Amino acid sequence: MRARRLRTAGNGASAIAMSASFPRPSAIPAFLRSLVFAASLLAAVPSSAAEAILYTDVTLIDGTGAPARPGQDLLIEGERIVAVGAHGSLGERARTARAVPLPGRFVIPGLIDSHVHLATPPNRARAEAILRRQLYGGVAAVRDMADDLRAVGELARASLVGEMAAPDIYYAALMAGPPFFADPRVLAVTQGFAPGTAPWMQAIDAKTDLRLAVALARGTAATAIKIYADLPAERVVAITAEAHRQKLMIWAHSAVFPARPAQVIEAGADVVSHVCYLAYEAQPVMLAAYEDRTPVDEALLAPKGDDPVVARLYRTMRKQGTILDATGSLFVKFEAERKADPGKKPLRCSGARTIALTQQAWRAGIPISTGTDFVNPAGDPWPAVHAELLYLARDVGMSPLAVIHSATLVGARAAGQDRDMGSIEVGKLANLVVLRADPLADIGNIGSIEMTVKRGREYRRADYVVPTAAELGDDD
């Protein structure tokens, strides 16, 4: 799979691995040189003494899609899983560890939300509240899909070294055509730069030196380039090729306007977001710009069963190993809100069509990650990714085992981090969720969290501090 081949070291390591062919230091903004220096320091931070912890007698759901295994022990040393085996079988090494008996509990890998926004605009208190709810809600990692990376980079560092309760953060630098940079969100995340010139949010046209543009994006310690909007197919192809050459992933909207979904997929995007946008492939005339919010003409799609146009997209995605970041619960949620408030602007697809497109993707064998692209209000005790799990199980019809696979190992692949997380295997990070009830009996039991373990650190649900309305605000 392409996402495996192009896996980066993630926040920090990618920045200090830049080759000598990249721009000379004087060509890189001073703040970026500081980011790279900080990243190198972070990579050199020694870990604390590795505590050995033995979690015993659990039912293990390892995230690979394999059946649950009752009566298992897990041995953790520091940040890593060092042994997994039948209860009582791990020998002398386990006898010296701190034992945590967990009979009757179910353990799954840490969840991954593959579509969040943490800094549009930057608001540290709000971001920390969102991240705290995610971690205590079982989320061990997130993909930040383009924000002010000055703020996101600091959040990622603070999370990584344990200065705050938060998932690991892997993030993208955005590229789009010049028309997008009139969007007020751009001004909110690039203060101090002319629109389209910040290394994490660049306007791309036919004259752009893509080698330099991608190098500057990589210098932010991004894991990926997000191809967002207002780009023709030939530019999507060129950005994708250069990003892959420089070992960055491509996370793209599934339609980039005017680039069609088929063109985005054929260009080689590693992950495409928003299943709804795939339906634009059936439109005889593609929208010329992202700013045109004309919804999909759903009458052009098959009224029942698999749509043949979308089926062609899915065949290509399956062949190339493209991951679908469906964000389906977003469309279902906001359609329900619009019915209650008809004054709200329509989204690009109905909830029913979004469900049908996701069902077709699942039948076609497309790997689906669990991205959200929205934040729950302060009164909700759980992170938004729980809604996406429920959407995949109850609306789309995936089995709970398949949903857990999507929320863990597929999410890790989407973030380019599957060598280190996404499943409970020896050598991987100790990212675990301990549940009191069986999620395979009912995916709603994801809300029975007793404890999240991230990089070997325990975060007990009983210690969770609920975000306040003042922290979260009302800006989603």
Short mmCIF file of C-alpha atoms in Angstrom, two decimals:
data_model
loop_
_atom_site.label_atom_id
_atom_site.label_comp_id
_atom_site.label_asym_id
_atom_site.label_seq_id
_atom_site.Cartn_x
_atom_site.Cartn_y
_atom_site.Cartn_z
CA MET A 1 0.00 0.00 0.00
CA ARG A 2 1.27 3.46 -0.86
CA ALA A 3 0.64 4.74 2.66
CA ARG A 4 3.03 2.10 3.96
CA ARG A 5 5.76 2.88 1.47
CA LEU A 6 5.62 6.60 2.13
CA ARG A 7 5.37 6.43 5.90
CA THR A 8 7.26 9.36 7.42
CA ALA A 9 8.82 9.56 10.83
CA GLY A 10 6.16 12.11 11.68
CA ASN A 11 6.32 15.29 13.70
CA GLY A 12 9.93 16.37 13.88
CA ALA A 13 11.90 13.52 12.38
CA SER A 14 10.81 14.35 8.84
CA ALA A 15 11.99 17.91 9.32
CA ILE A 16 15.52 16.98 10.36
CA ALA A 17 15.89 14.41 7.60
CA MET A 18 15.82 16.97 4.77
CA SER A 19 18.41 16.28 2.12
CA ALA A 20 21.19 18.58 1.03
CA SER A 21 19.26 19.33 -2.14
CA PHE A 22 16.72 21.40 -0.18
CA PRO A 23 16.93 25.19 -0.05
CA ARG A 24 19.91 26.79 1.68
CA PRO A 25 19.11 27.97 5.25
CA SER A 26 18.92 31.61 4.23
CA ALA A 27 16.04 30.75 1.88
CA ILE A 28 13.95 29.36 4.74
CA PRO A 29 12.04 31.72 7.06
CA ALA A 30 13.62 32.19 10.48
CA PHE A 31 10.65 30.71 12.35
CA LEU A 32 10.94 27.54 10.24
CA ARG A 33 14.63 27.19 11.11
CA SER A 34 13.56 27.44 14.76
CA LEU A 35 10.92 24.74 14.23
CA VAL A 36 13.50 22.43 12.69
CA PHE A 37 15.92 23.08 15.56
CA ALA A 38 13.19 22.44 18.12
CA ALA A 39 12.27 19.23 16.32
CA SER A 40 15.87 18.03 16.50
CA LEU A 41 15.93 18.70 20.23
CA LEU A 42 12.66 16.81 20.65
CA ALA A 43 14.05 13.80 18.82
CA ALA A 44 16.97 13.78 21.25
CA VAL A 45 14.90 13.93 24.46
CA PRO A 46 15.76 10.84 26.53
CA SER A 47 12.85 8.75 27.73
CA SER A 48 12.25 8.35 31.44
CA ALA A 49 13.04 5.06 33.14
CA ALA A 50 10.87 2.41 31.49
CA GLU A 51 8.31 1.12 33.97
CA ALA A 52 7.16 -2.43 33.34
CA ILE A 53 3.38 -2.94 33.60
CA LEU A 54 1.52 -6.23 33.24
CA TYR A 55 -2.16 -6.02 32.28
CA THR A 56 -3.64 -9.42 32.98
CA ASP A 57 -6.56 -11.62 31.97
CA VAL A 58 -8.16 -9.34 29.37
CA THR A 59 -10.16 -10.11 26.27
CA LEU A 60 -7.94 -8.73 23.52
CA ILE A 61 -9.30 -7.20 20.30
CA ASP A 62 -6.02 -6.38 18.58
CA GLY A 63 -7.19 -4.08 15.75
CA THR A 64 -6.03 -6.29 12.90
CA GLY A 65 -9.53 -7.61 12.26
CA ALA A 66 -8.72 -10.94 13.92
CA PRO A 67 -11.28 -12.41 16.34
CA ALA A 68 -11.17 -11.46 20.01
CA ARG A 69 -8.81 -13.50 22.21
CA PRO A 70 -9.95 -14.02 25.82
CA GLY A 71 -7.57 -14.61 28.72
CA GLN A 72 -4.61 -12.57 27.48
CA ASP A 73 -1.79 -10.76 29.28
CA LEU A 74 0.00 -7.67 27.96
CA LEU A 75 3.46 -6.63 29.12
CA ILE A 76 4.44 -3.00 28.64
CA GLU A 77 7.90 -1.51 29.16
CA GLY A 78 8.06 2.25 28.84
CA GLU A 79 6.22 3.26 25.67
CA ARG A 80 6.19 -0.15 23.99
CA ILE A 81 4.40 -3.47 24.06
CA VAL A 82 7.06 -6.13 24.72
CA ALA A 83 4.99 -9.30 25.11
CA VAL A 84 1.46 -10.59 24.52
CA GLY A 85 0.32 -14.06 25.52
CA ALA A 86 -2.12 -16.33 27.31
CA HIS A 87 -2.81 -15.47 30.93
CA GLY A 88 0.11 -16.53 33.13
CA SER A 89 2.38 -17.47 30.22
CA LEU A 90 4.77 -14.53 30.04
CA GLY A 91 7.32 -15.90 32.51
CA GLU A 92 9.96 -14.31 34.71
CA ARG A 93 10.01 -11.00 32.88
CA ALA A 94 6.34 -10.45 33.72
CA ARG A 95 6.73 -11.37 37.41
CA THR A 96 8.81 -8.25 38.14
CA ALA A 97 6.32 -5.88 36.48
CA ARG A 98 3.59 -3.90 38.22
CA ALA A 99 0.52 -6.09 37.81
CA VAL A 100 -2.86 -4.60 36.86
CA PRO A 101 -5.50 -7.36 36.98
CA LEU A 102 -8.30 -6.70 34.46
CA PRO A 103 -10.59 -9.73 34.45
CA GLY A 104 -13.81 -9.13 32.57
CA ARG A 105 -12.32 -6.16 30.68
CA PHE A 106 -11.92 -5.75 26.93
CA VAL A 107 -8.81 -4.10 25.47
CA ILE A 108 -8.65 -2.50 22.03
CA PRO A 109 -5.96 -0.33 20.42
CA GLY A 110 -6.14 3.42 20.93
CA LEU A 111 -8.62 5.02 18.53
CA ILE A 112 -7.53 7.39 15.75
CA ASP A 113 -9.60 10.34 14.53
CA SER A 114 -8.41 10.85 10.98
CA HIS A 115 -9.92 14.30 10.42
CA VAL A 116 -9.63 17.09 12.98
CA HIS A 117 -8.89 20.82 12.99
CA LEU A 118 -7.18 22.15 16.10
CA ALA A 119 -6.10 25.69 15.23
CA THR A 120 -8.46 27.56 12.88
CA PRO A 121 -7.95 30.05 14.42
CA PRO A 122 -5.34 29.18 17.06
CA ASN A 123 -6.88 28.97 20.52
CA ARG A 124 -4.70 27.02 22.94
CA ALA A 125 -7.32 26.62 25.67
CA ARG A 126 -9.90 25.31 23.21
CA ALA A 127 -7.42 22.94 21.56
CA GLU A 128 -6.33 21.52 24.93
CA ALA A 129 -9.95 20.95 25.94
CA ILE A 130 -10.70 19.14 22.66
CA LEU A 131 -7.56 17.03 22.95
CA ARG A 132 -8.21 16.18 26.60
CA ARG A 133 -11.70 14.91 25.76
CA GLN A 134 -10.26 12.87 22.90
CA LEU A 135 -7.59 11.19 25.00
CA TYR A 136 -9.89 10.33 27.90
CA GLY A 137 -12.38 9.16 25.27
CA GLY A 138 -9.93 6.56 23.97
CA VAL A 139 -8.27 8.52 21.14
CA ALA A 140 -4.50 7.96 20.98
CA ALA A 141 -3.75 9.84 17.75
CA VAL A 142 -5.32 12.35 15.35
CA ARG A 143 -4.70 13.65 11.85
CA ASP A 144 -4.89 17.44 11.80
CA MET A 145 -6.10 18.33 8.33
CA ALA A 146 -4.62 21.86 7.96
CA ASP A 147 -4.51 24.66 10.48
CA ASP A 148 -1.99 27.20 11.74
CA LEU A 149 0.92 24.81 12.03
CA ARG A 150 2.83 27.12 14.34
CA ALA A 151 0.19 26.34 16.95
CA VAL A 152 -0.35 22.71 15.94
CA GLY A 153 3.38 21.97 16.01
CA GLU A 154 3.57 23.15 19.60
CA LEU A 155 0.52 21.10 20.55
CA ALA A 156 2.13 18.05 18.93
CA ARG A 157 5.35 18.59 20.88
CA ALA A 158 3.56 19.09 24.20
CA SER A 159 1.50 15.95 23.65
CA LEU A 160 4.49 13.86 22.64
CA VAL A 161 6.50 14.67 25.75
CA GLY A 162 3.52 14.35 28.09
CA GLU A 163 3.14 18.00 29.07
CA MET A 164 -0.60 17.76 28.48
CA ALA A 165 -3.21 15.05 28.18
CA ALA A 166 -3.63 14.67 24.44
CA PRO A 167 -3.38 12.20 21.58
CA ASP A 168 -0.36 12.23 19.30
CA ILE A 169 -0.89 14.71 16.46
CA TYR A 170 0.14 14.20 12.82
CA TYR A 171 -0.59 17.11 10.54
CA ALA A 172 -0.72 18.37 6.97
CA ALA A 173 0.45 21.49 5.19
CA LEU A 174 -2.17 22.73 2.74
CA MET A 175 -1.87 23.52 -0.96
CA ALA A 176 -4.65 25.02 -3.06
CA GLY A 177 -5.23 27.21 -6.08
CA PRO A 178 -5.05 31.02 -5.66
CA PRO A 179 -8.85 31.59 -5.49
CA PHE A 180 -9.05 29.68 -2.21
CA PHE A 181 -6.89 32.23 -0.43
CA ALA A 182 -9.71 34.76 -0.23
CA ASP A 183 -11.31 32.40 2.32
CA PRO A 184 -11.40 34.08 5.77
CA ARG A 185 -10.10 30.87 7.34
CA VAL A 186 -6.79 31.47 5.55
CA LEU A 187 -6.35 34.83 7.24
CA ALA A 188 -7.11 33.21 10.59
CA VAL A 189 -4.25 30.71 10.29
CA THR A 190 -1.54 32.69 8.46
CA GLN A 191 -1.28 35.97 10.36
CA GLY A 192 2.06 37.57 9.58
CA PHE A 193 2.11 36.22 6.01
CA ALA A 194 0.50 37.40 2.82
CA PRO A 195 -2.28 34.94 1.92
CA GLY A 196 -0.87 31.96 0.06
CA THR A 197 2.75 32.45 1.14
CA ALA A 198 2.90 30.69 4.53
CA PRO A 199 4.88 27.42 4.25
CA TRP A 200 1.92 25.51 5.70
CA MET A 201 -0.70 27.11 3.46
CA GLN A 202 0.59 27.81 -0.04
CA ALA A 203 -1.12 29.06 -3.18
CA ILE A 204 -0.07 26.93 -6.15
CA ASP A 205 -0.25 27.91 -9.81
CA ALA A 206 1.52 26.98 -13.04
CA LYS A 207 4.55 29.10 -12.11
CA THR A 208 5.11 27.61 -8.65
CA ASP A 209 8.44 25.90 -8.01
CA LEU A 210 6.93 22.74 -6.55
CA ARG A 211 10.27 21.38 -5.41
CA LEU A 212 10.72 24.43 -3.18
CA ALA A 213 7.06 24.57 -2.15
CA VAL A 214 7.05 20.96 -0.96
CA ALA A 215 10.38 21.43 0.81
CA LEU A 216 9.00 24.41 2.70
CA ALA A 217 5.92 22.40 3.67
CA ARG A 218 8.11 19.55 4.80
CA GLY A 219 10.11 21.96 6.93
CA THR A 220 7.05 22.47 9.14
CA ALA A 221 7.44 18.81 10.24
CA ALA A 222 4.22 17.94 8.43
CA THR A 223 3.49 14.30 7.66
CA ALA A 224 1.57 15.15 4.49
CA ILE A 225 0.44 17.71 1.96
CA LYS A 226 -3.29 18.31 1.94
CA ILE A 227 -4.53 19.07 -1.58
CA TYR A 228 -7.56 21.14 -0.84
CA ALA A 229 -9.25 23.11 -3.62
CA ASP A 230 -9.21 25.10 -6.86
CA LEU A 231 -6.58 23.05 -8.67
CA PRO A 232 -6.77 21.45 -12.12
CA ALA A 233 -5.88 17.81 -12.59
CA GLU A 234 -2.39 18.45 -13.96
CA ARG A 235 -1.46 20.42 -10.84
CA VAL A 236 -2.83 17.72 -8.54
CA VAL A 237 -0.65 15.21 -10.40
CA ALA A 238 2.44 17.41 -10.12
CA ILE A 239 2.00 18.14 -6.40
CA THR A 240 1.42 14.47 -5.65
CA ALA A 241 4.49 13.35 -7.55
CA GLU A 242 6.76 15.90 -5.86
CA ALA A 243 5.38 15.23 -2.39
CA HIS A 244 5.93 11.50 -2.82
CA ARG A 245 9.45 12.16 -4.12
CA GLN A 246 10.16 14.07 -0.91
CA LYS A 247 8.59 11.28 1.21
CA LEU A 248 5.44 13.13 2.20
CA MET A 249 1.99 11.61 1.99
CA ILE A 250 -0.88 13.16 0.07
CA TRP A 251 -4.13 13.72 1.93
CA ALA A 252 -6.67 15.22 -0.49
CA HIS A 253 -10.27 16.22 -0.75
CA SER A 254 -11.88 13.54 -2.89
CA ALA A 255 -12.84 16.29 -5.35
CA VAL A 256 -10.61 19.33 -5.70
CA PHE A 257 -12.72 21.42 -8.08
CA PRO A 258 -12.13 21.57 -10.99
CA ALA A 259 -10.15 18.32 -10.62
CA ARG A 260 -12.64 15.47 -10.58
CA PRO A 261 -12.59 12.60 -8.06
CA ALA A 262 -11.21 10.20 -10.68
CA GLN A 263 -8.35 12.58 -11.40
CA VAL A 264 -7.50 13.01 -7.72
CA ILE A 265 -7.50 9.25 -7.17
CA GLU A 266 -5.52 8.49 -10.33
CA ALA A 267 -2.93 11.10 -9.33
CA GLY A 268 -2.05 8.84 -6.41
CA ALA A 269 -3.53 10.44 -3.29
CA ASP A 270 -2.88 8.22 -0.28
CA VAL A 271 -6.08 9.22 1.52
CA VAL A 272 -9.15 11.01 0.17
CA SER A 273 -11.60 12.83 2.45
CA HIS A 274 -15.38 13.21 2.34
CA VAL A 275 -17.16 10.29 0.68
CA CYS A 276 -19.90 12.70 -0.44
CA TYR A 277 -17.56 14.50 -2.83
CA LEU A 278 -17.02 11.30 -4.81
CA ALA A 279 -20.55 11.72 -6.16
CA TYR A 280 -19.43 14.71 -8.22
CA GLU A 281 -17.85 12.22 -10.61
CA ALA A 282 -21.34 11.55 -11.96
CA GLN A 283 -21.97 15.21 -12.78
CA PRO A 284 -21.63 15.90 -16.54
CA VAL A 285 -20.05 19.30 -15.87
CA MET A 286 -17.69 19.54 -12.91
CA LEU A 287 -17.92 22.58 -10.66
CA ALA A 288 -15.20 25.00 -11.73
CA ALA A 289 -14.34 26.10 -8.21
CA TYR A 290 -14.53 24.89 -4.63
CA GLU A 291 -16.31 28.12 -3.74
CA ASP A 292 -19.33 26.97 -5.78
CA ARG A 293 -21.27 25.06 -3.13
CA THR A 294 -23.87 23.61 -5.50
CA PRO A 295 -24.85 20.25 -3.96
CA VAL A 296 -24.49 16.96 -5.81
CA ASP A 297 -27.39 16.25 -8.17
CA GLU A 298 -28.33 12.97 -6.53
CA ALA A 299 -30.81 12.18 -9.30
CA LEU A 300 -27.80 11.36 -11.50
CA LEU A 301 -26.78 8.51 -9.17
CA ALA A 302 -28.29 5.04 -9.04
CA PRO A 303 -31.43 5.22 -6.87
CA LYS A 304 -30.70 1.79 -5.37
CA GLY A 305 -27.71 -0.49 -5.12
CA ASP A 306 -24.22 0.30 -6.37
CA ASP A 307 -23.75 3.32 -8.60
CA PRO A 308 -21.65 2.31 -11.66
CA VAL A 309 -19.73 5.60 -11.87
CA VAL A 310 -18.74 5.44 -8.22
CA ALA A 311 -17.92 1.74 -8.65
CA ARG A 312 -15.21 2.69 -11.16
CA LEU A 313 -13.69 5.05 -8.58
CA TYR A 314 -13.69 2.33 -5.96
CA ARG A 315 -12.02 -0.15 -8.29
CA THR A 316 -9.16 2.28 -8.80
CA MET A 317 -8.94 3.05 -5.09
CA ARG A 318 -8.80 -0.62 -4.20
CA LYS A 319 -6.09 -1.27 -6.79
CA GLN A 320 -3.98 1.63 -5.50
CA GLY A 321 -4.64 1.06 -1.79
CA THR A 322 -6.30 4.46 -1.37
CA ILE A 323 -7.89 5.00 2.05
CA LEU A 324 -11.28 6.68 2.37
CA ASP A 325 -11.69 9.21 5.19
CA ALA A 326 -15.48 9.14 4.88
CA THR A 327 -16.53 11.70 7.56
CA GLY A 328 -20.04 10.31 7.15
CA SER A 329 -21.38 11.21 10.58
CA LEU A 330 -20.69 14.88 9.77
CA PHE A 331 -23.21 14.84 6.90
CA VAL A 332 -25.81 12.87 8.83
CA LYS A 333 -25.47 15.14 11.86
CA PHE A 334 -25.69 18.41 9.96
CA GLU A 335 -28.57 17.28 7.79
CA ALA A 336 -30.54 16.54 10.97
CA GLU A 337 -29.66 19.99 12.31
CA ARG A 338 -30.75 21.62 9.06
CA LYS A 339 -34.14 19.92 9.24
CA ALA A 340 -34.56 21.55 12.63
CA ASP A 341 -33.29 24.88 11.27
CA PRO A 342 -34.09 25.19 7.52
CA GLY A 343 -32.17 28.46 7.40
CA LYS A 344 -28.87 26.59 7.59
CA LYS A 345 -27.04 26.22 4.29
CA PRO A 346 -27.30 22.75 2.70
CA LEU A 347 -24.31 20.46 2.62
CA ARG A 348 -23.12 18.92 -0.63
CA CYS A 349 -24.90 15.57 -0.03
CA SER A 350 -27.87 14.30 1.89
CA GLY A 351 -27.31 12.02 4.84
CA ALA A 352 -28.98 9.12 3.01
CA ARG A 353 -26.70 9.46 -0.02
CA THR A 354 -23.64 9.72 2.22
CA ILE A 355 -24.64 6.47 3.89
CA ALA A 356 -25.21 4.76 0.53
CA LEU A 357 -21.81 5.86 -0.79
CA THR A 358 -20.07 4.59 2.34
CA GLN A 359 -21.94 1.28 2.14
CA GLN A 360 -20.81 0.89 -1.47
CA ALA A 361 -17.21 1.62 -0.45
CA TRP A 362 -17.37 -1.03 2.24
CA ARG A 363 -18.82 -3.61 -0.16
CA ALA A 364 -16.05 -2.74 -2.64
CA GLY A 365 -13.34 -3.52 -0.08
CA ILE A 366 -12.15 0.06 0.42
CA PRO A 367 -10.30 0.70 3.71
CA ILE A 368 -12.29 3.31 5.62
CA SER A 369 -10.81 5.39 8.43
CA THR A 370 -12.78 7.20 11.12
CA GLY A 371 -12.52 10.95 10.53
CA THR A 372 -14.96 13.48 11.95
CA ASP A 373 -14.30 17.12 10.89
CA PHE A 374 -16.50 18.47 13.69
CA VAL A 375 -16.32 19.03 17.45
CA ASN A 376 -19.00 18.02 19.92
CA PRO A 377 -20.38 20.74 22.21
CA ALA A 378 -19.24 21.07 25.80
CA GLY A 379 -22.19 19.07 27.12
CA ASP A 380 -21.18 15.91 25.25
CA PRO A 381 -18.92 13.67 27.35
CA TRP A 382 -17.38 11.91 24.35
CA PRO A 383 -15.20 12.93 21.41
CA ALA A 384 -16.78 13.17 17.96
CA VAL A 385 -15.04 10.01 16.73
CA HIS A 386 -17.48 7.93 18.78
CA ALA A 387 -20.22 9.22 16.46
CA GLU A 388 -18.25 8.04 13.43
CA LEU A 389 -17.92 4.56 14.92
CA LEU A 390 -21.66 4.47 15.54
CA TYR A 391 -22.27 5.73 11.99
CA LEU A 392 -20.19 2.94 10.46
CA ALA A 393 -21.87 0.26 12.57
CA ARG A 394 -25.49 1.40 12.73
CA ASP A 395 -25.96 3.39 9.51
CA VAL A 396 -23.48 1.71 7.17
CA GLY A 397 -23.86 -1.79 8.62
CA MET A 398 -20.23 -2.70 9.27
CA SER A 399 -19.59 -5.26 11.99
CA PRO A 400 -18.19 -3.92 15.28
CA LEU A 401 -14.97 -5.86 14.63
CA ALA A 402 -14.59 -4.14 11.25
CA VAL A 403 -15.38 -0.75 12.78
CA ILE A 404 -12.66 -1.19 15.40
CA HIS A 405 -10.22 -2.15 12.62
CA SER A 406 -11.18 1.06 10.78
CA ALA A 407 -10.78 3.19 13.89
CA THR A 408 -7.37 1.78 14.73
CA LEU A 409 -5.15 0.11 12.13
CA VAL A 410 -6.73 1.78 9.09
CA GLY A 411 -6.46 5.13 10.88
CA ALA A 412 -2.80 4.47 11.62
CA ARG A 413 -2.19 3.75 7.94
CA ALA A 414 -4.00 6.97 7.01
CA ALA A 415 -1.61 8.87 9.26
CA GLY A 416 1.42 6.97 7.94
CA GLN A 417 2.09 5.54 11.41
CA ASP A 418 1.06 1.89 11.18
CA ARG A 419 4.52 0.60 12.04
CA ASP A 420 4.12 2.15 15.48
CA MET A 421 0.42 2.12 16.28
CA GLY A 422 -3.03 0.95 15.24
CA SER A 423 -2.82 -2.62 16.54
CA ILE A 424 -1.78 -4.41 19.71
CA GLU A 425 1.41 -6.17 18.67
CA VAL A 426 4.85 -6.64 20.15
CA GLY A 427 7.10 -3.70 19.33
CA LYS A 428 4.32 -1.19 18.80
CA LEU A 429 3.46 1.72 21.06
CA ALA A 430 1.42 0.88 24.13
CA ASN A 431 -1.74 2.66 22.96
CA LEU A 432 -4.69 0.85 24.53
CA VAL A 433 -8.28 1.40 25.59
CA VAL A 434 -9.65 -0.65 28.51
CA LEU A 435 -13.42 -1.19 28.30
CA ARG A 436 -15.79 -2.59 30.91
CA ALA A 437 -18.24 -3.95 28.32
CA ASP A 438 -17.83 -5.90 25.08
CA PRO A 439 -17.65 -3.59 22.01
CA LEU A 440 -18.24 -6.56 19.72
CA ALA A 441 -21.64 -7.13 21.29
CA ASP A 442 -22.52 -3.46 20.78
CA ILE A 443 -20.21 -0.79 19.38
CA GLY A 444 -21.96 1.60 21.77
CA ASN A 445 -19.91 -0.06 24.52
CA ILE A 446 -17.02 2.09 23.32
CA GLY A 447 -18.47 4.44 25.93
CA SER A 448 -17.60 2.02 28.78
CA ILE A 449 -14.02 3.29 28.98
CA GLU A 450 -12.21 2.59 32.22
CA MET A 451 -8.79 3.78 31.09
CA THR A 452 -6.83 4.95 28.07
CA VAL A 453 -3.14 4.09 27.83
CA LYS A 454 -1.08 6.24 25.48
CA ARG A 455 2.62 5.56 25.01
CA GLY A 456 2.52 3.55 28.24
CA ARG A 457 0.95 6.34 30.32
CA GLU A 458 -2.37 5.63 32.02
CA TYR A 459 -5.28 8.09 31.81
CA ARG A 460 -8.16 6.85 33.96
CA ARG A 461 -11.63 7.95 32.96
CA ALA A 462 -12.38 8.72 36.61
CA ASP A 463 -9.77 11.49 36.47
CA TYR A 464 -11.29 13.16 33.40
CA VAL A 465 -12.05 16.87 33.70
CA VAL A 466 -14.98 17.75 31.45
CA PRO A 467 -14.37 20.71 29.10
CA THR A 468 -16.35 23.81 29.97
CA ALA A 469 -18.37 25.90 27.54
CA ALA A 470 -15.89 28.71 28.15
CA GLU A 471 -13.02 26.48 27.03
CA LEU A 472 -14.72 25.11 23.92
CA GLY A 473 -16.68 28.18 22.84
CA ASP A 474 -19.11 27.84 19.95
CA ASP A 475 -16.74 28.14 16.98
CA ASP A 476 -16.70 24.83 15.10
#
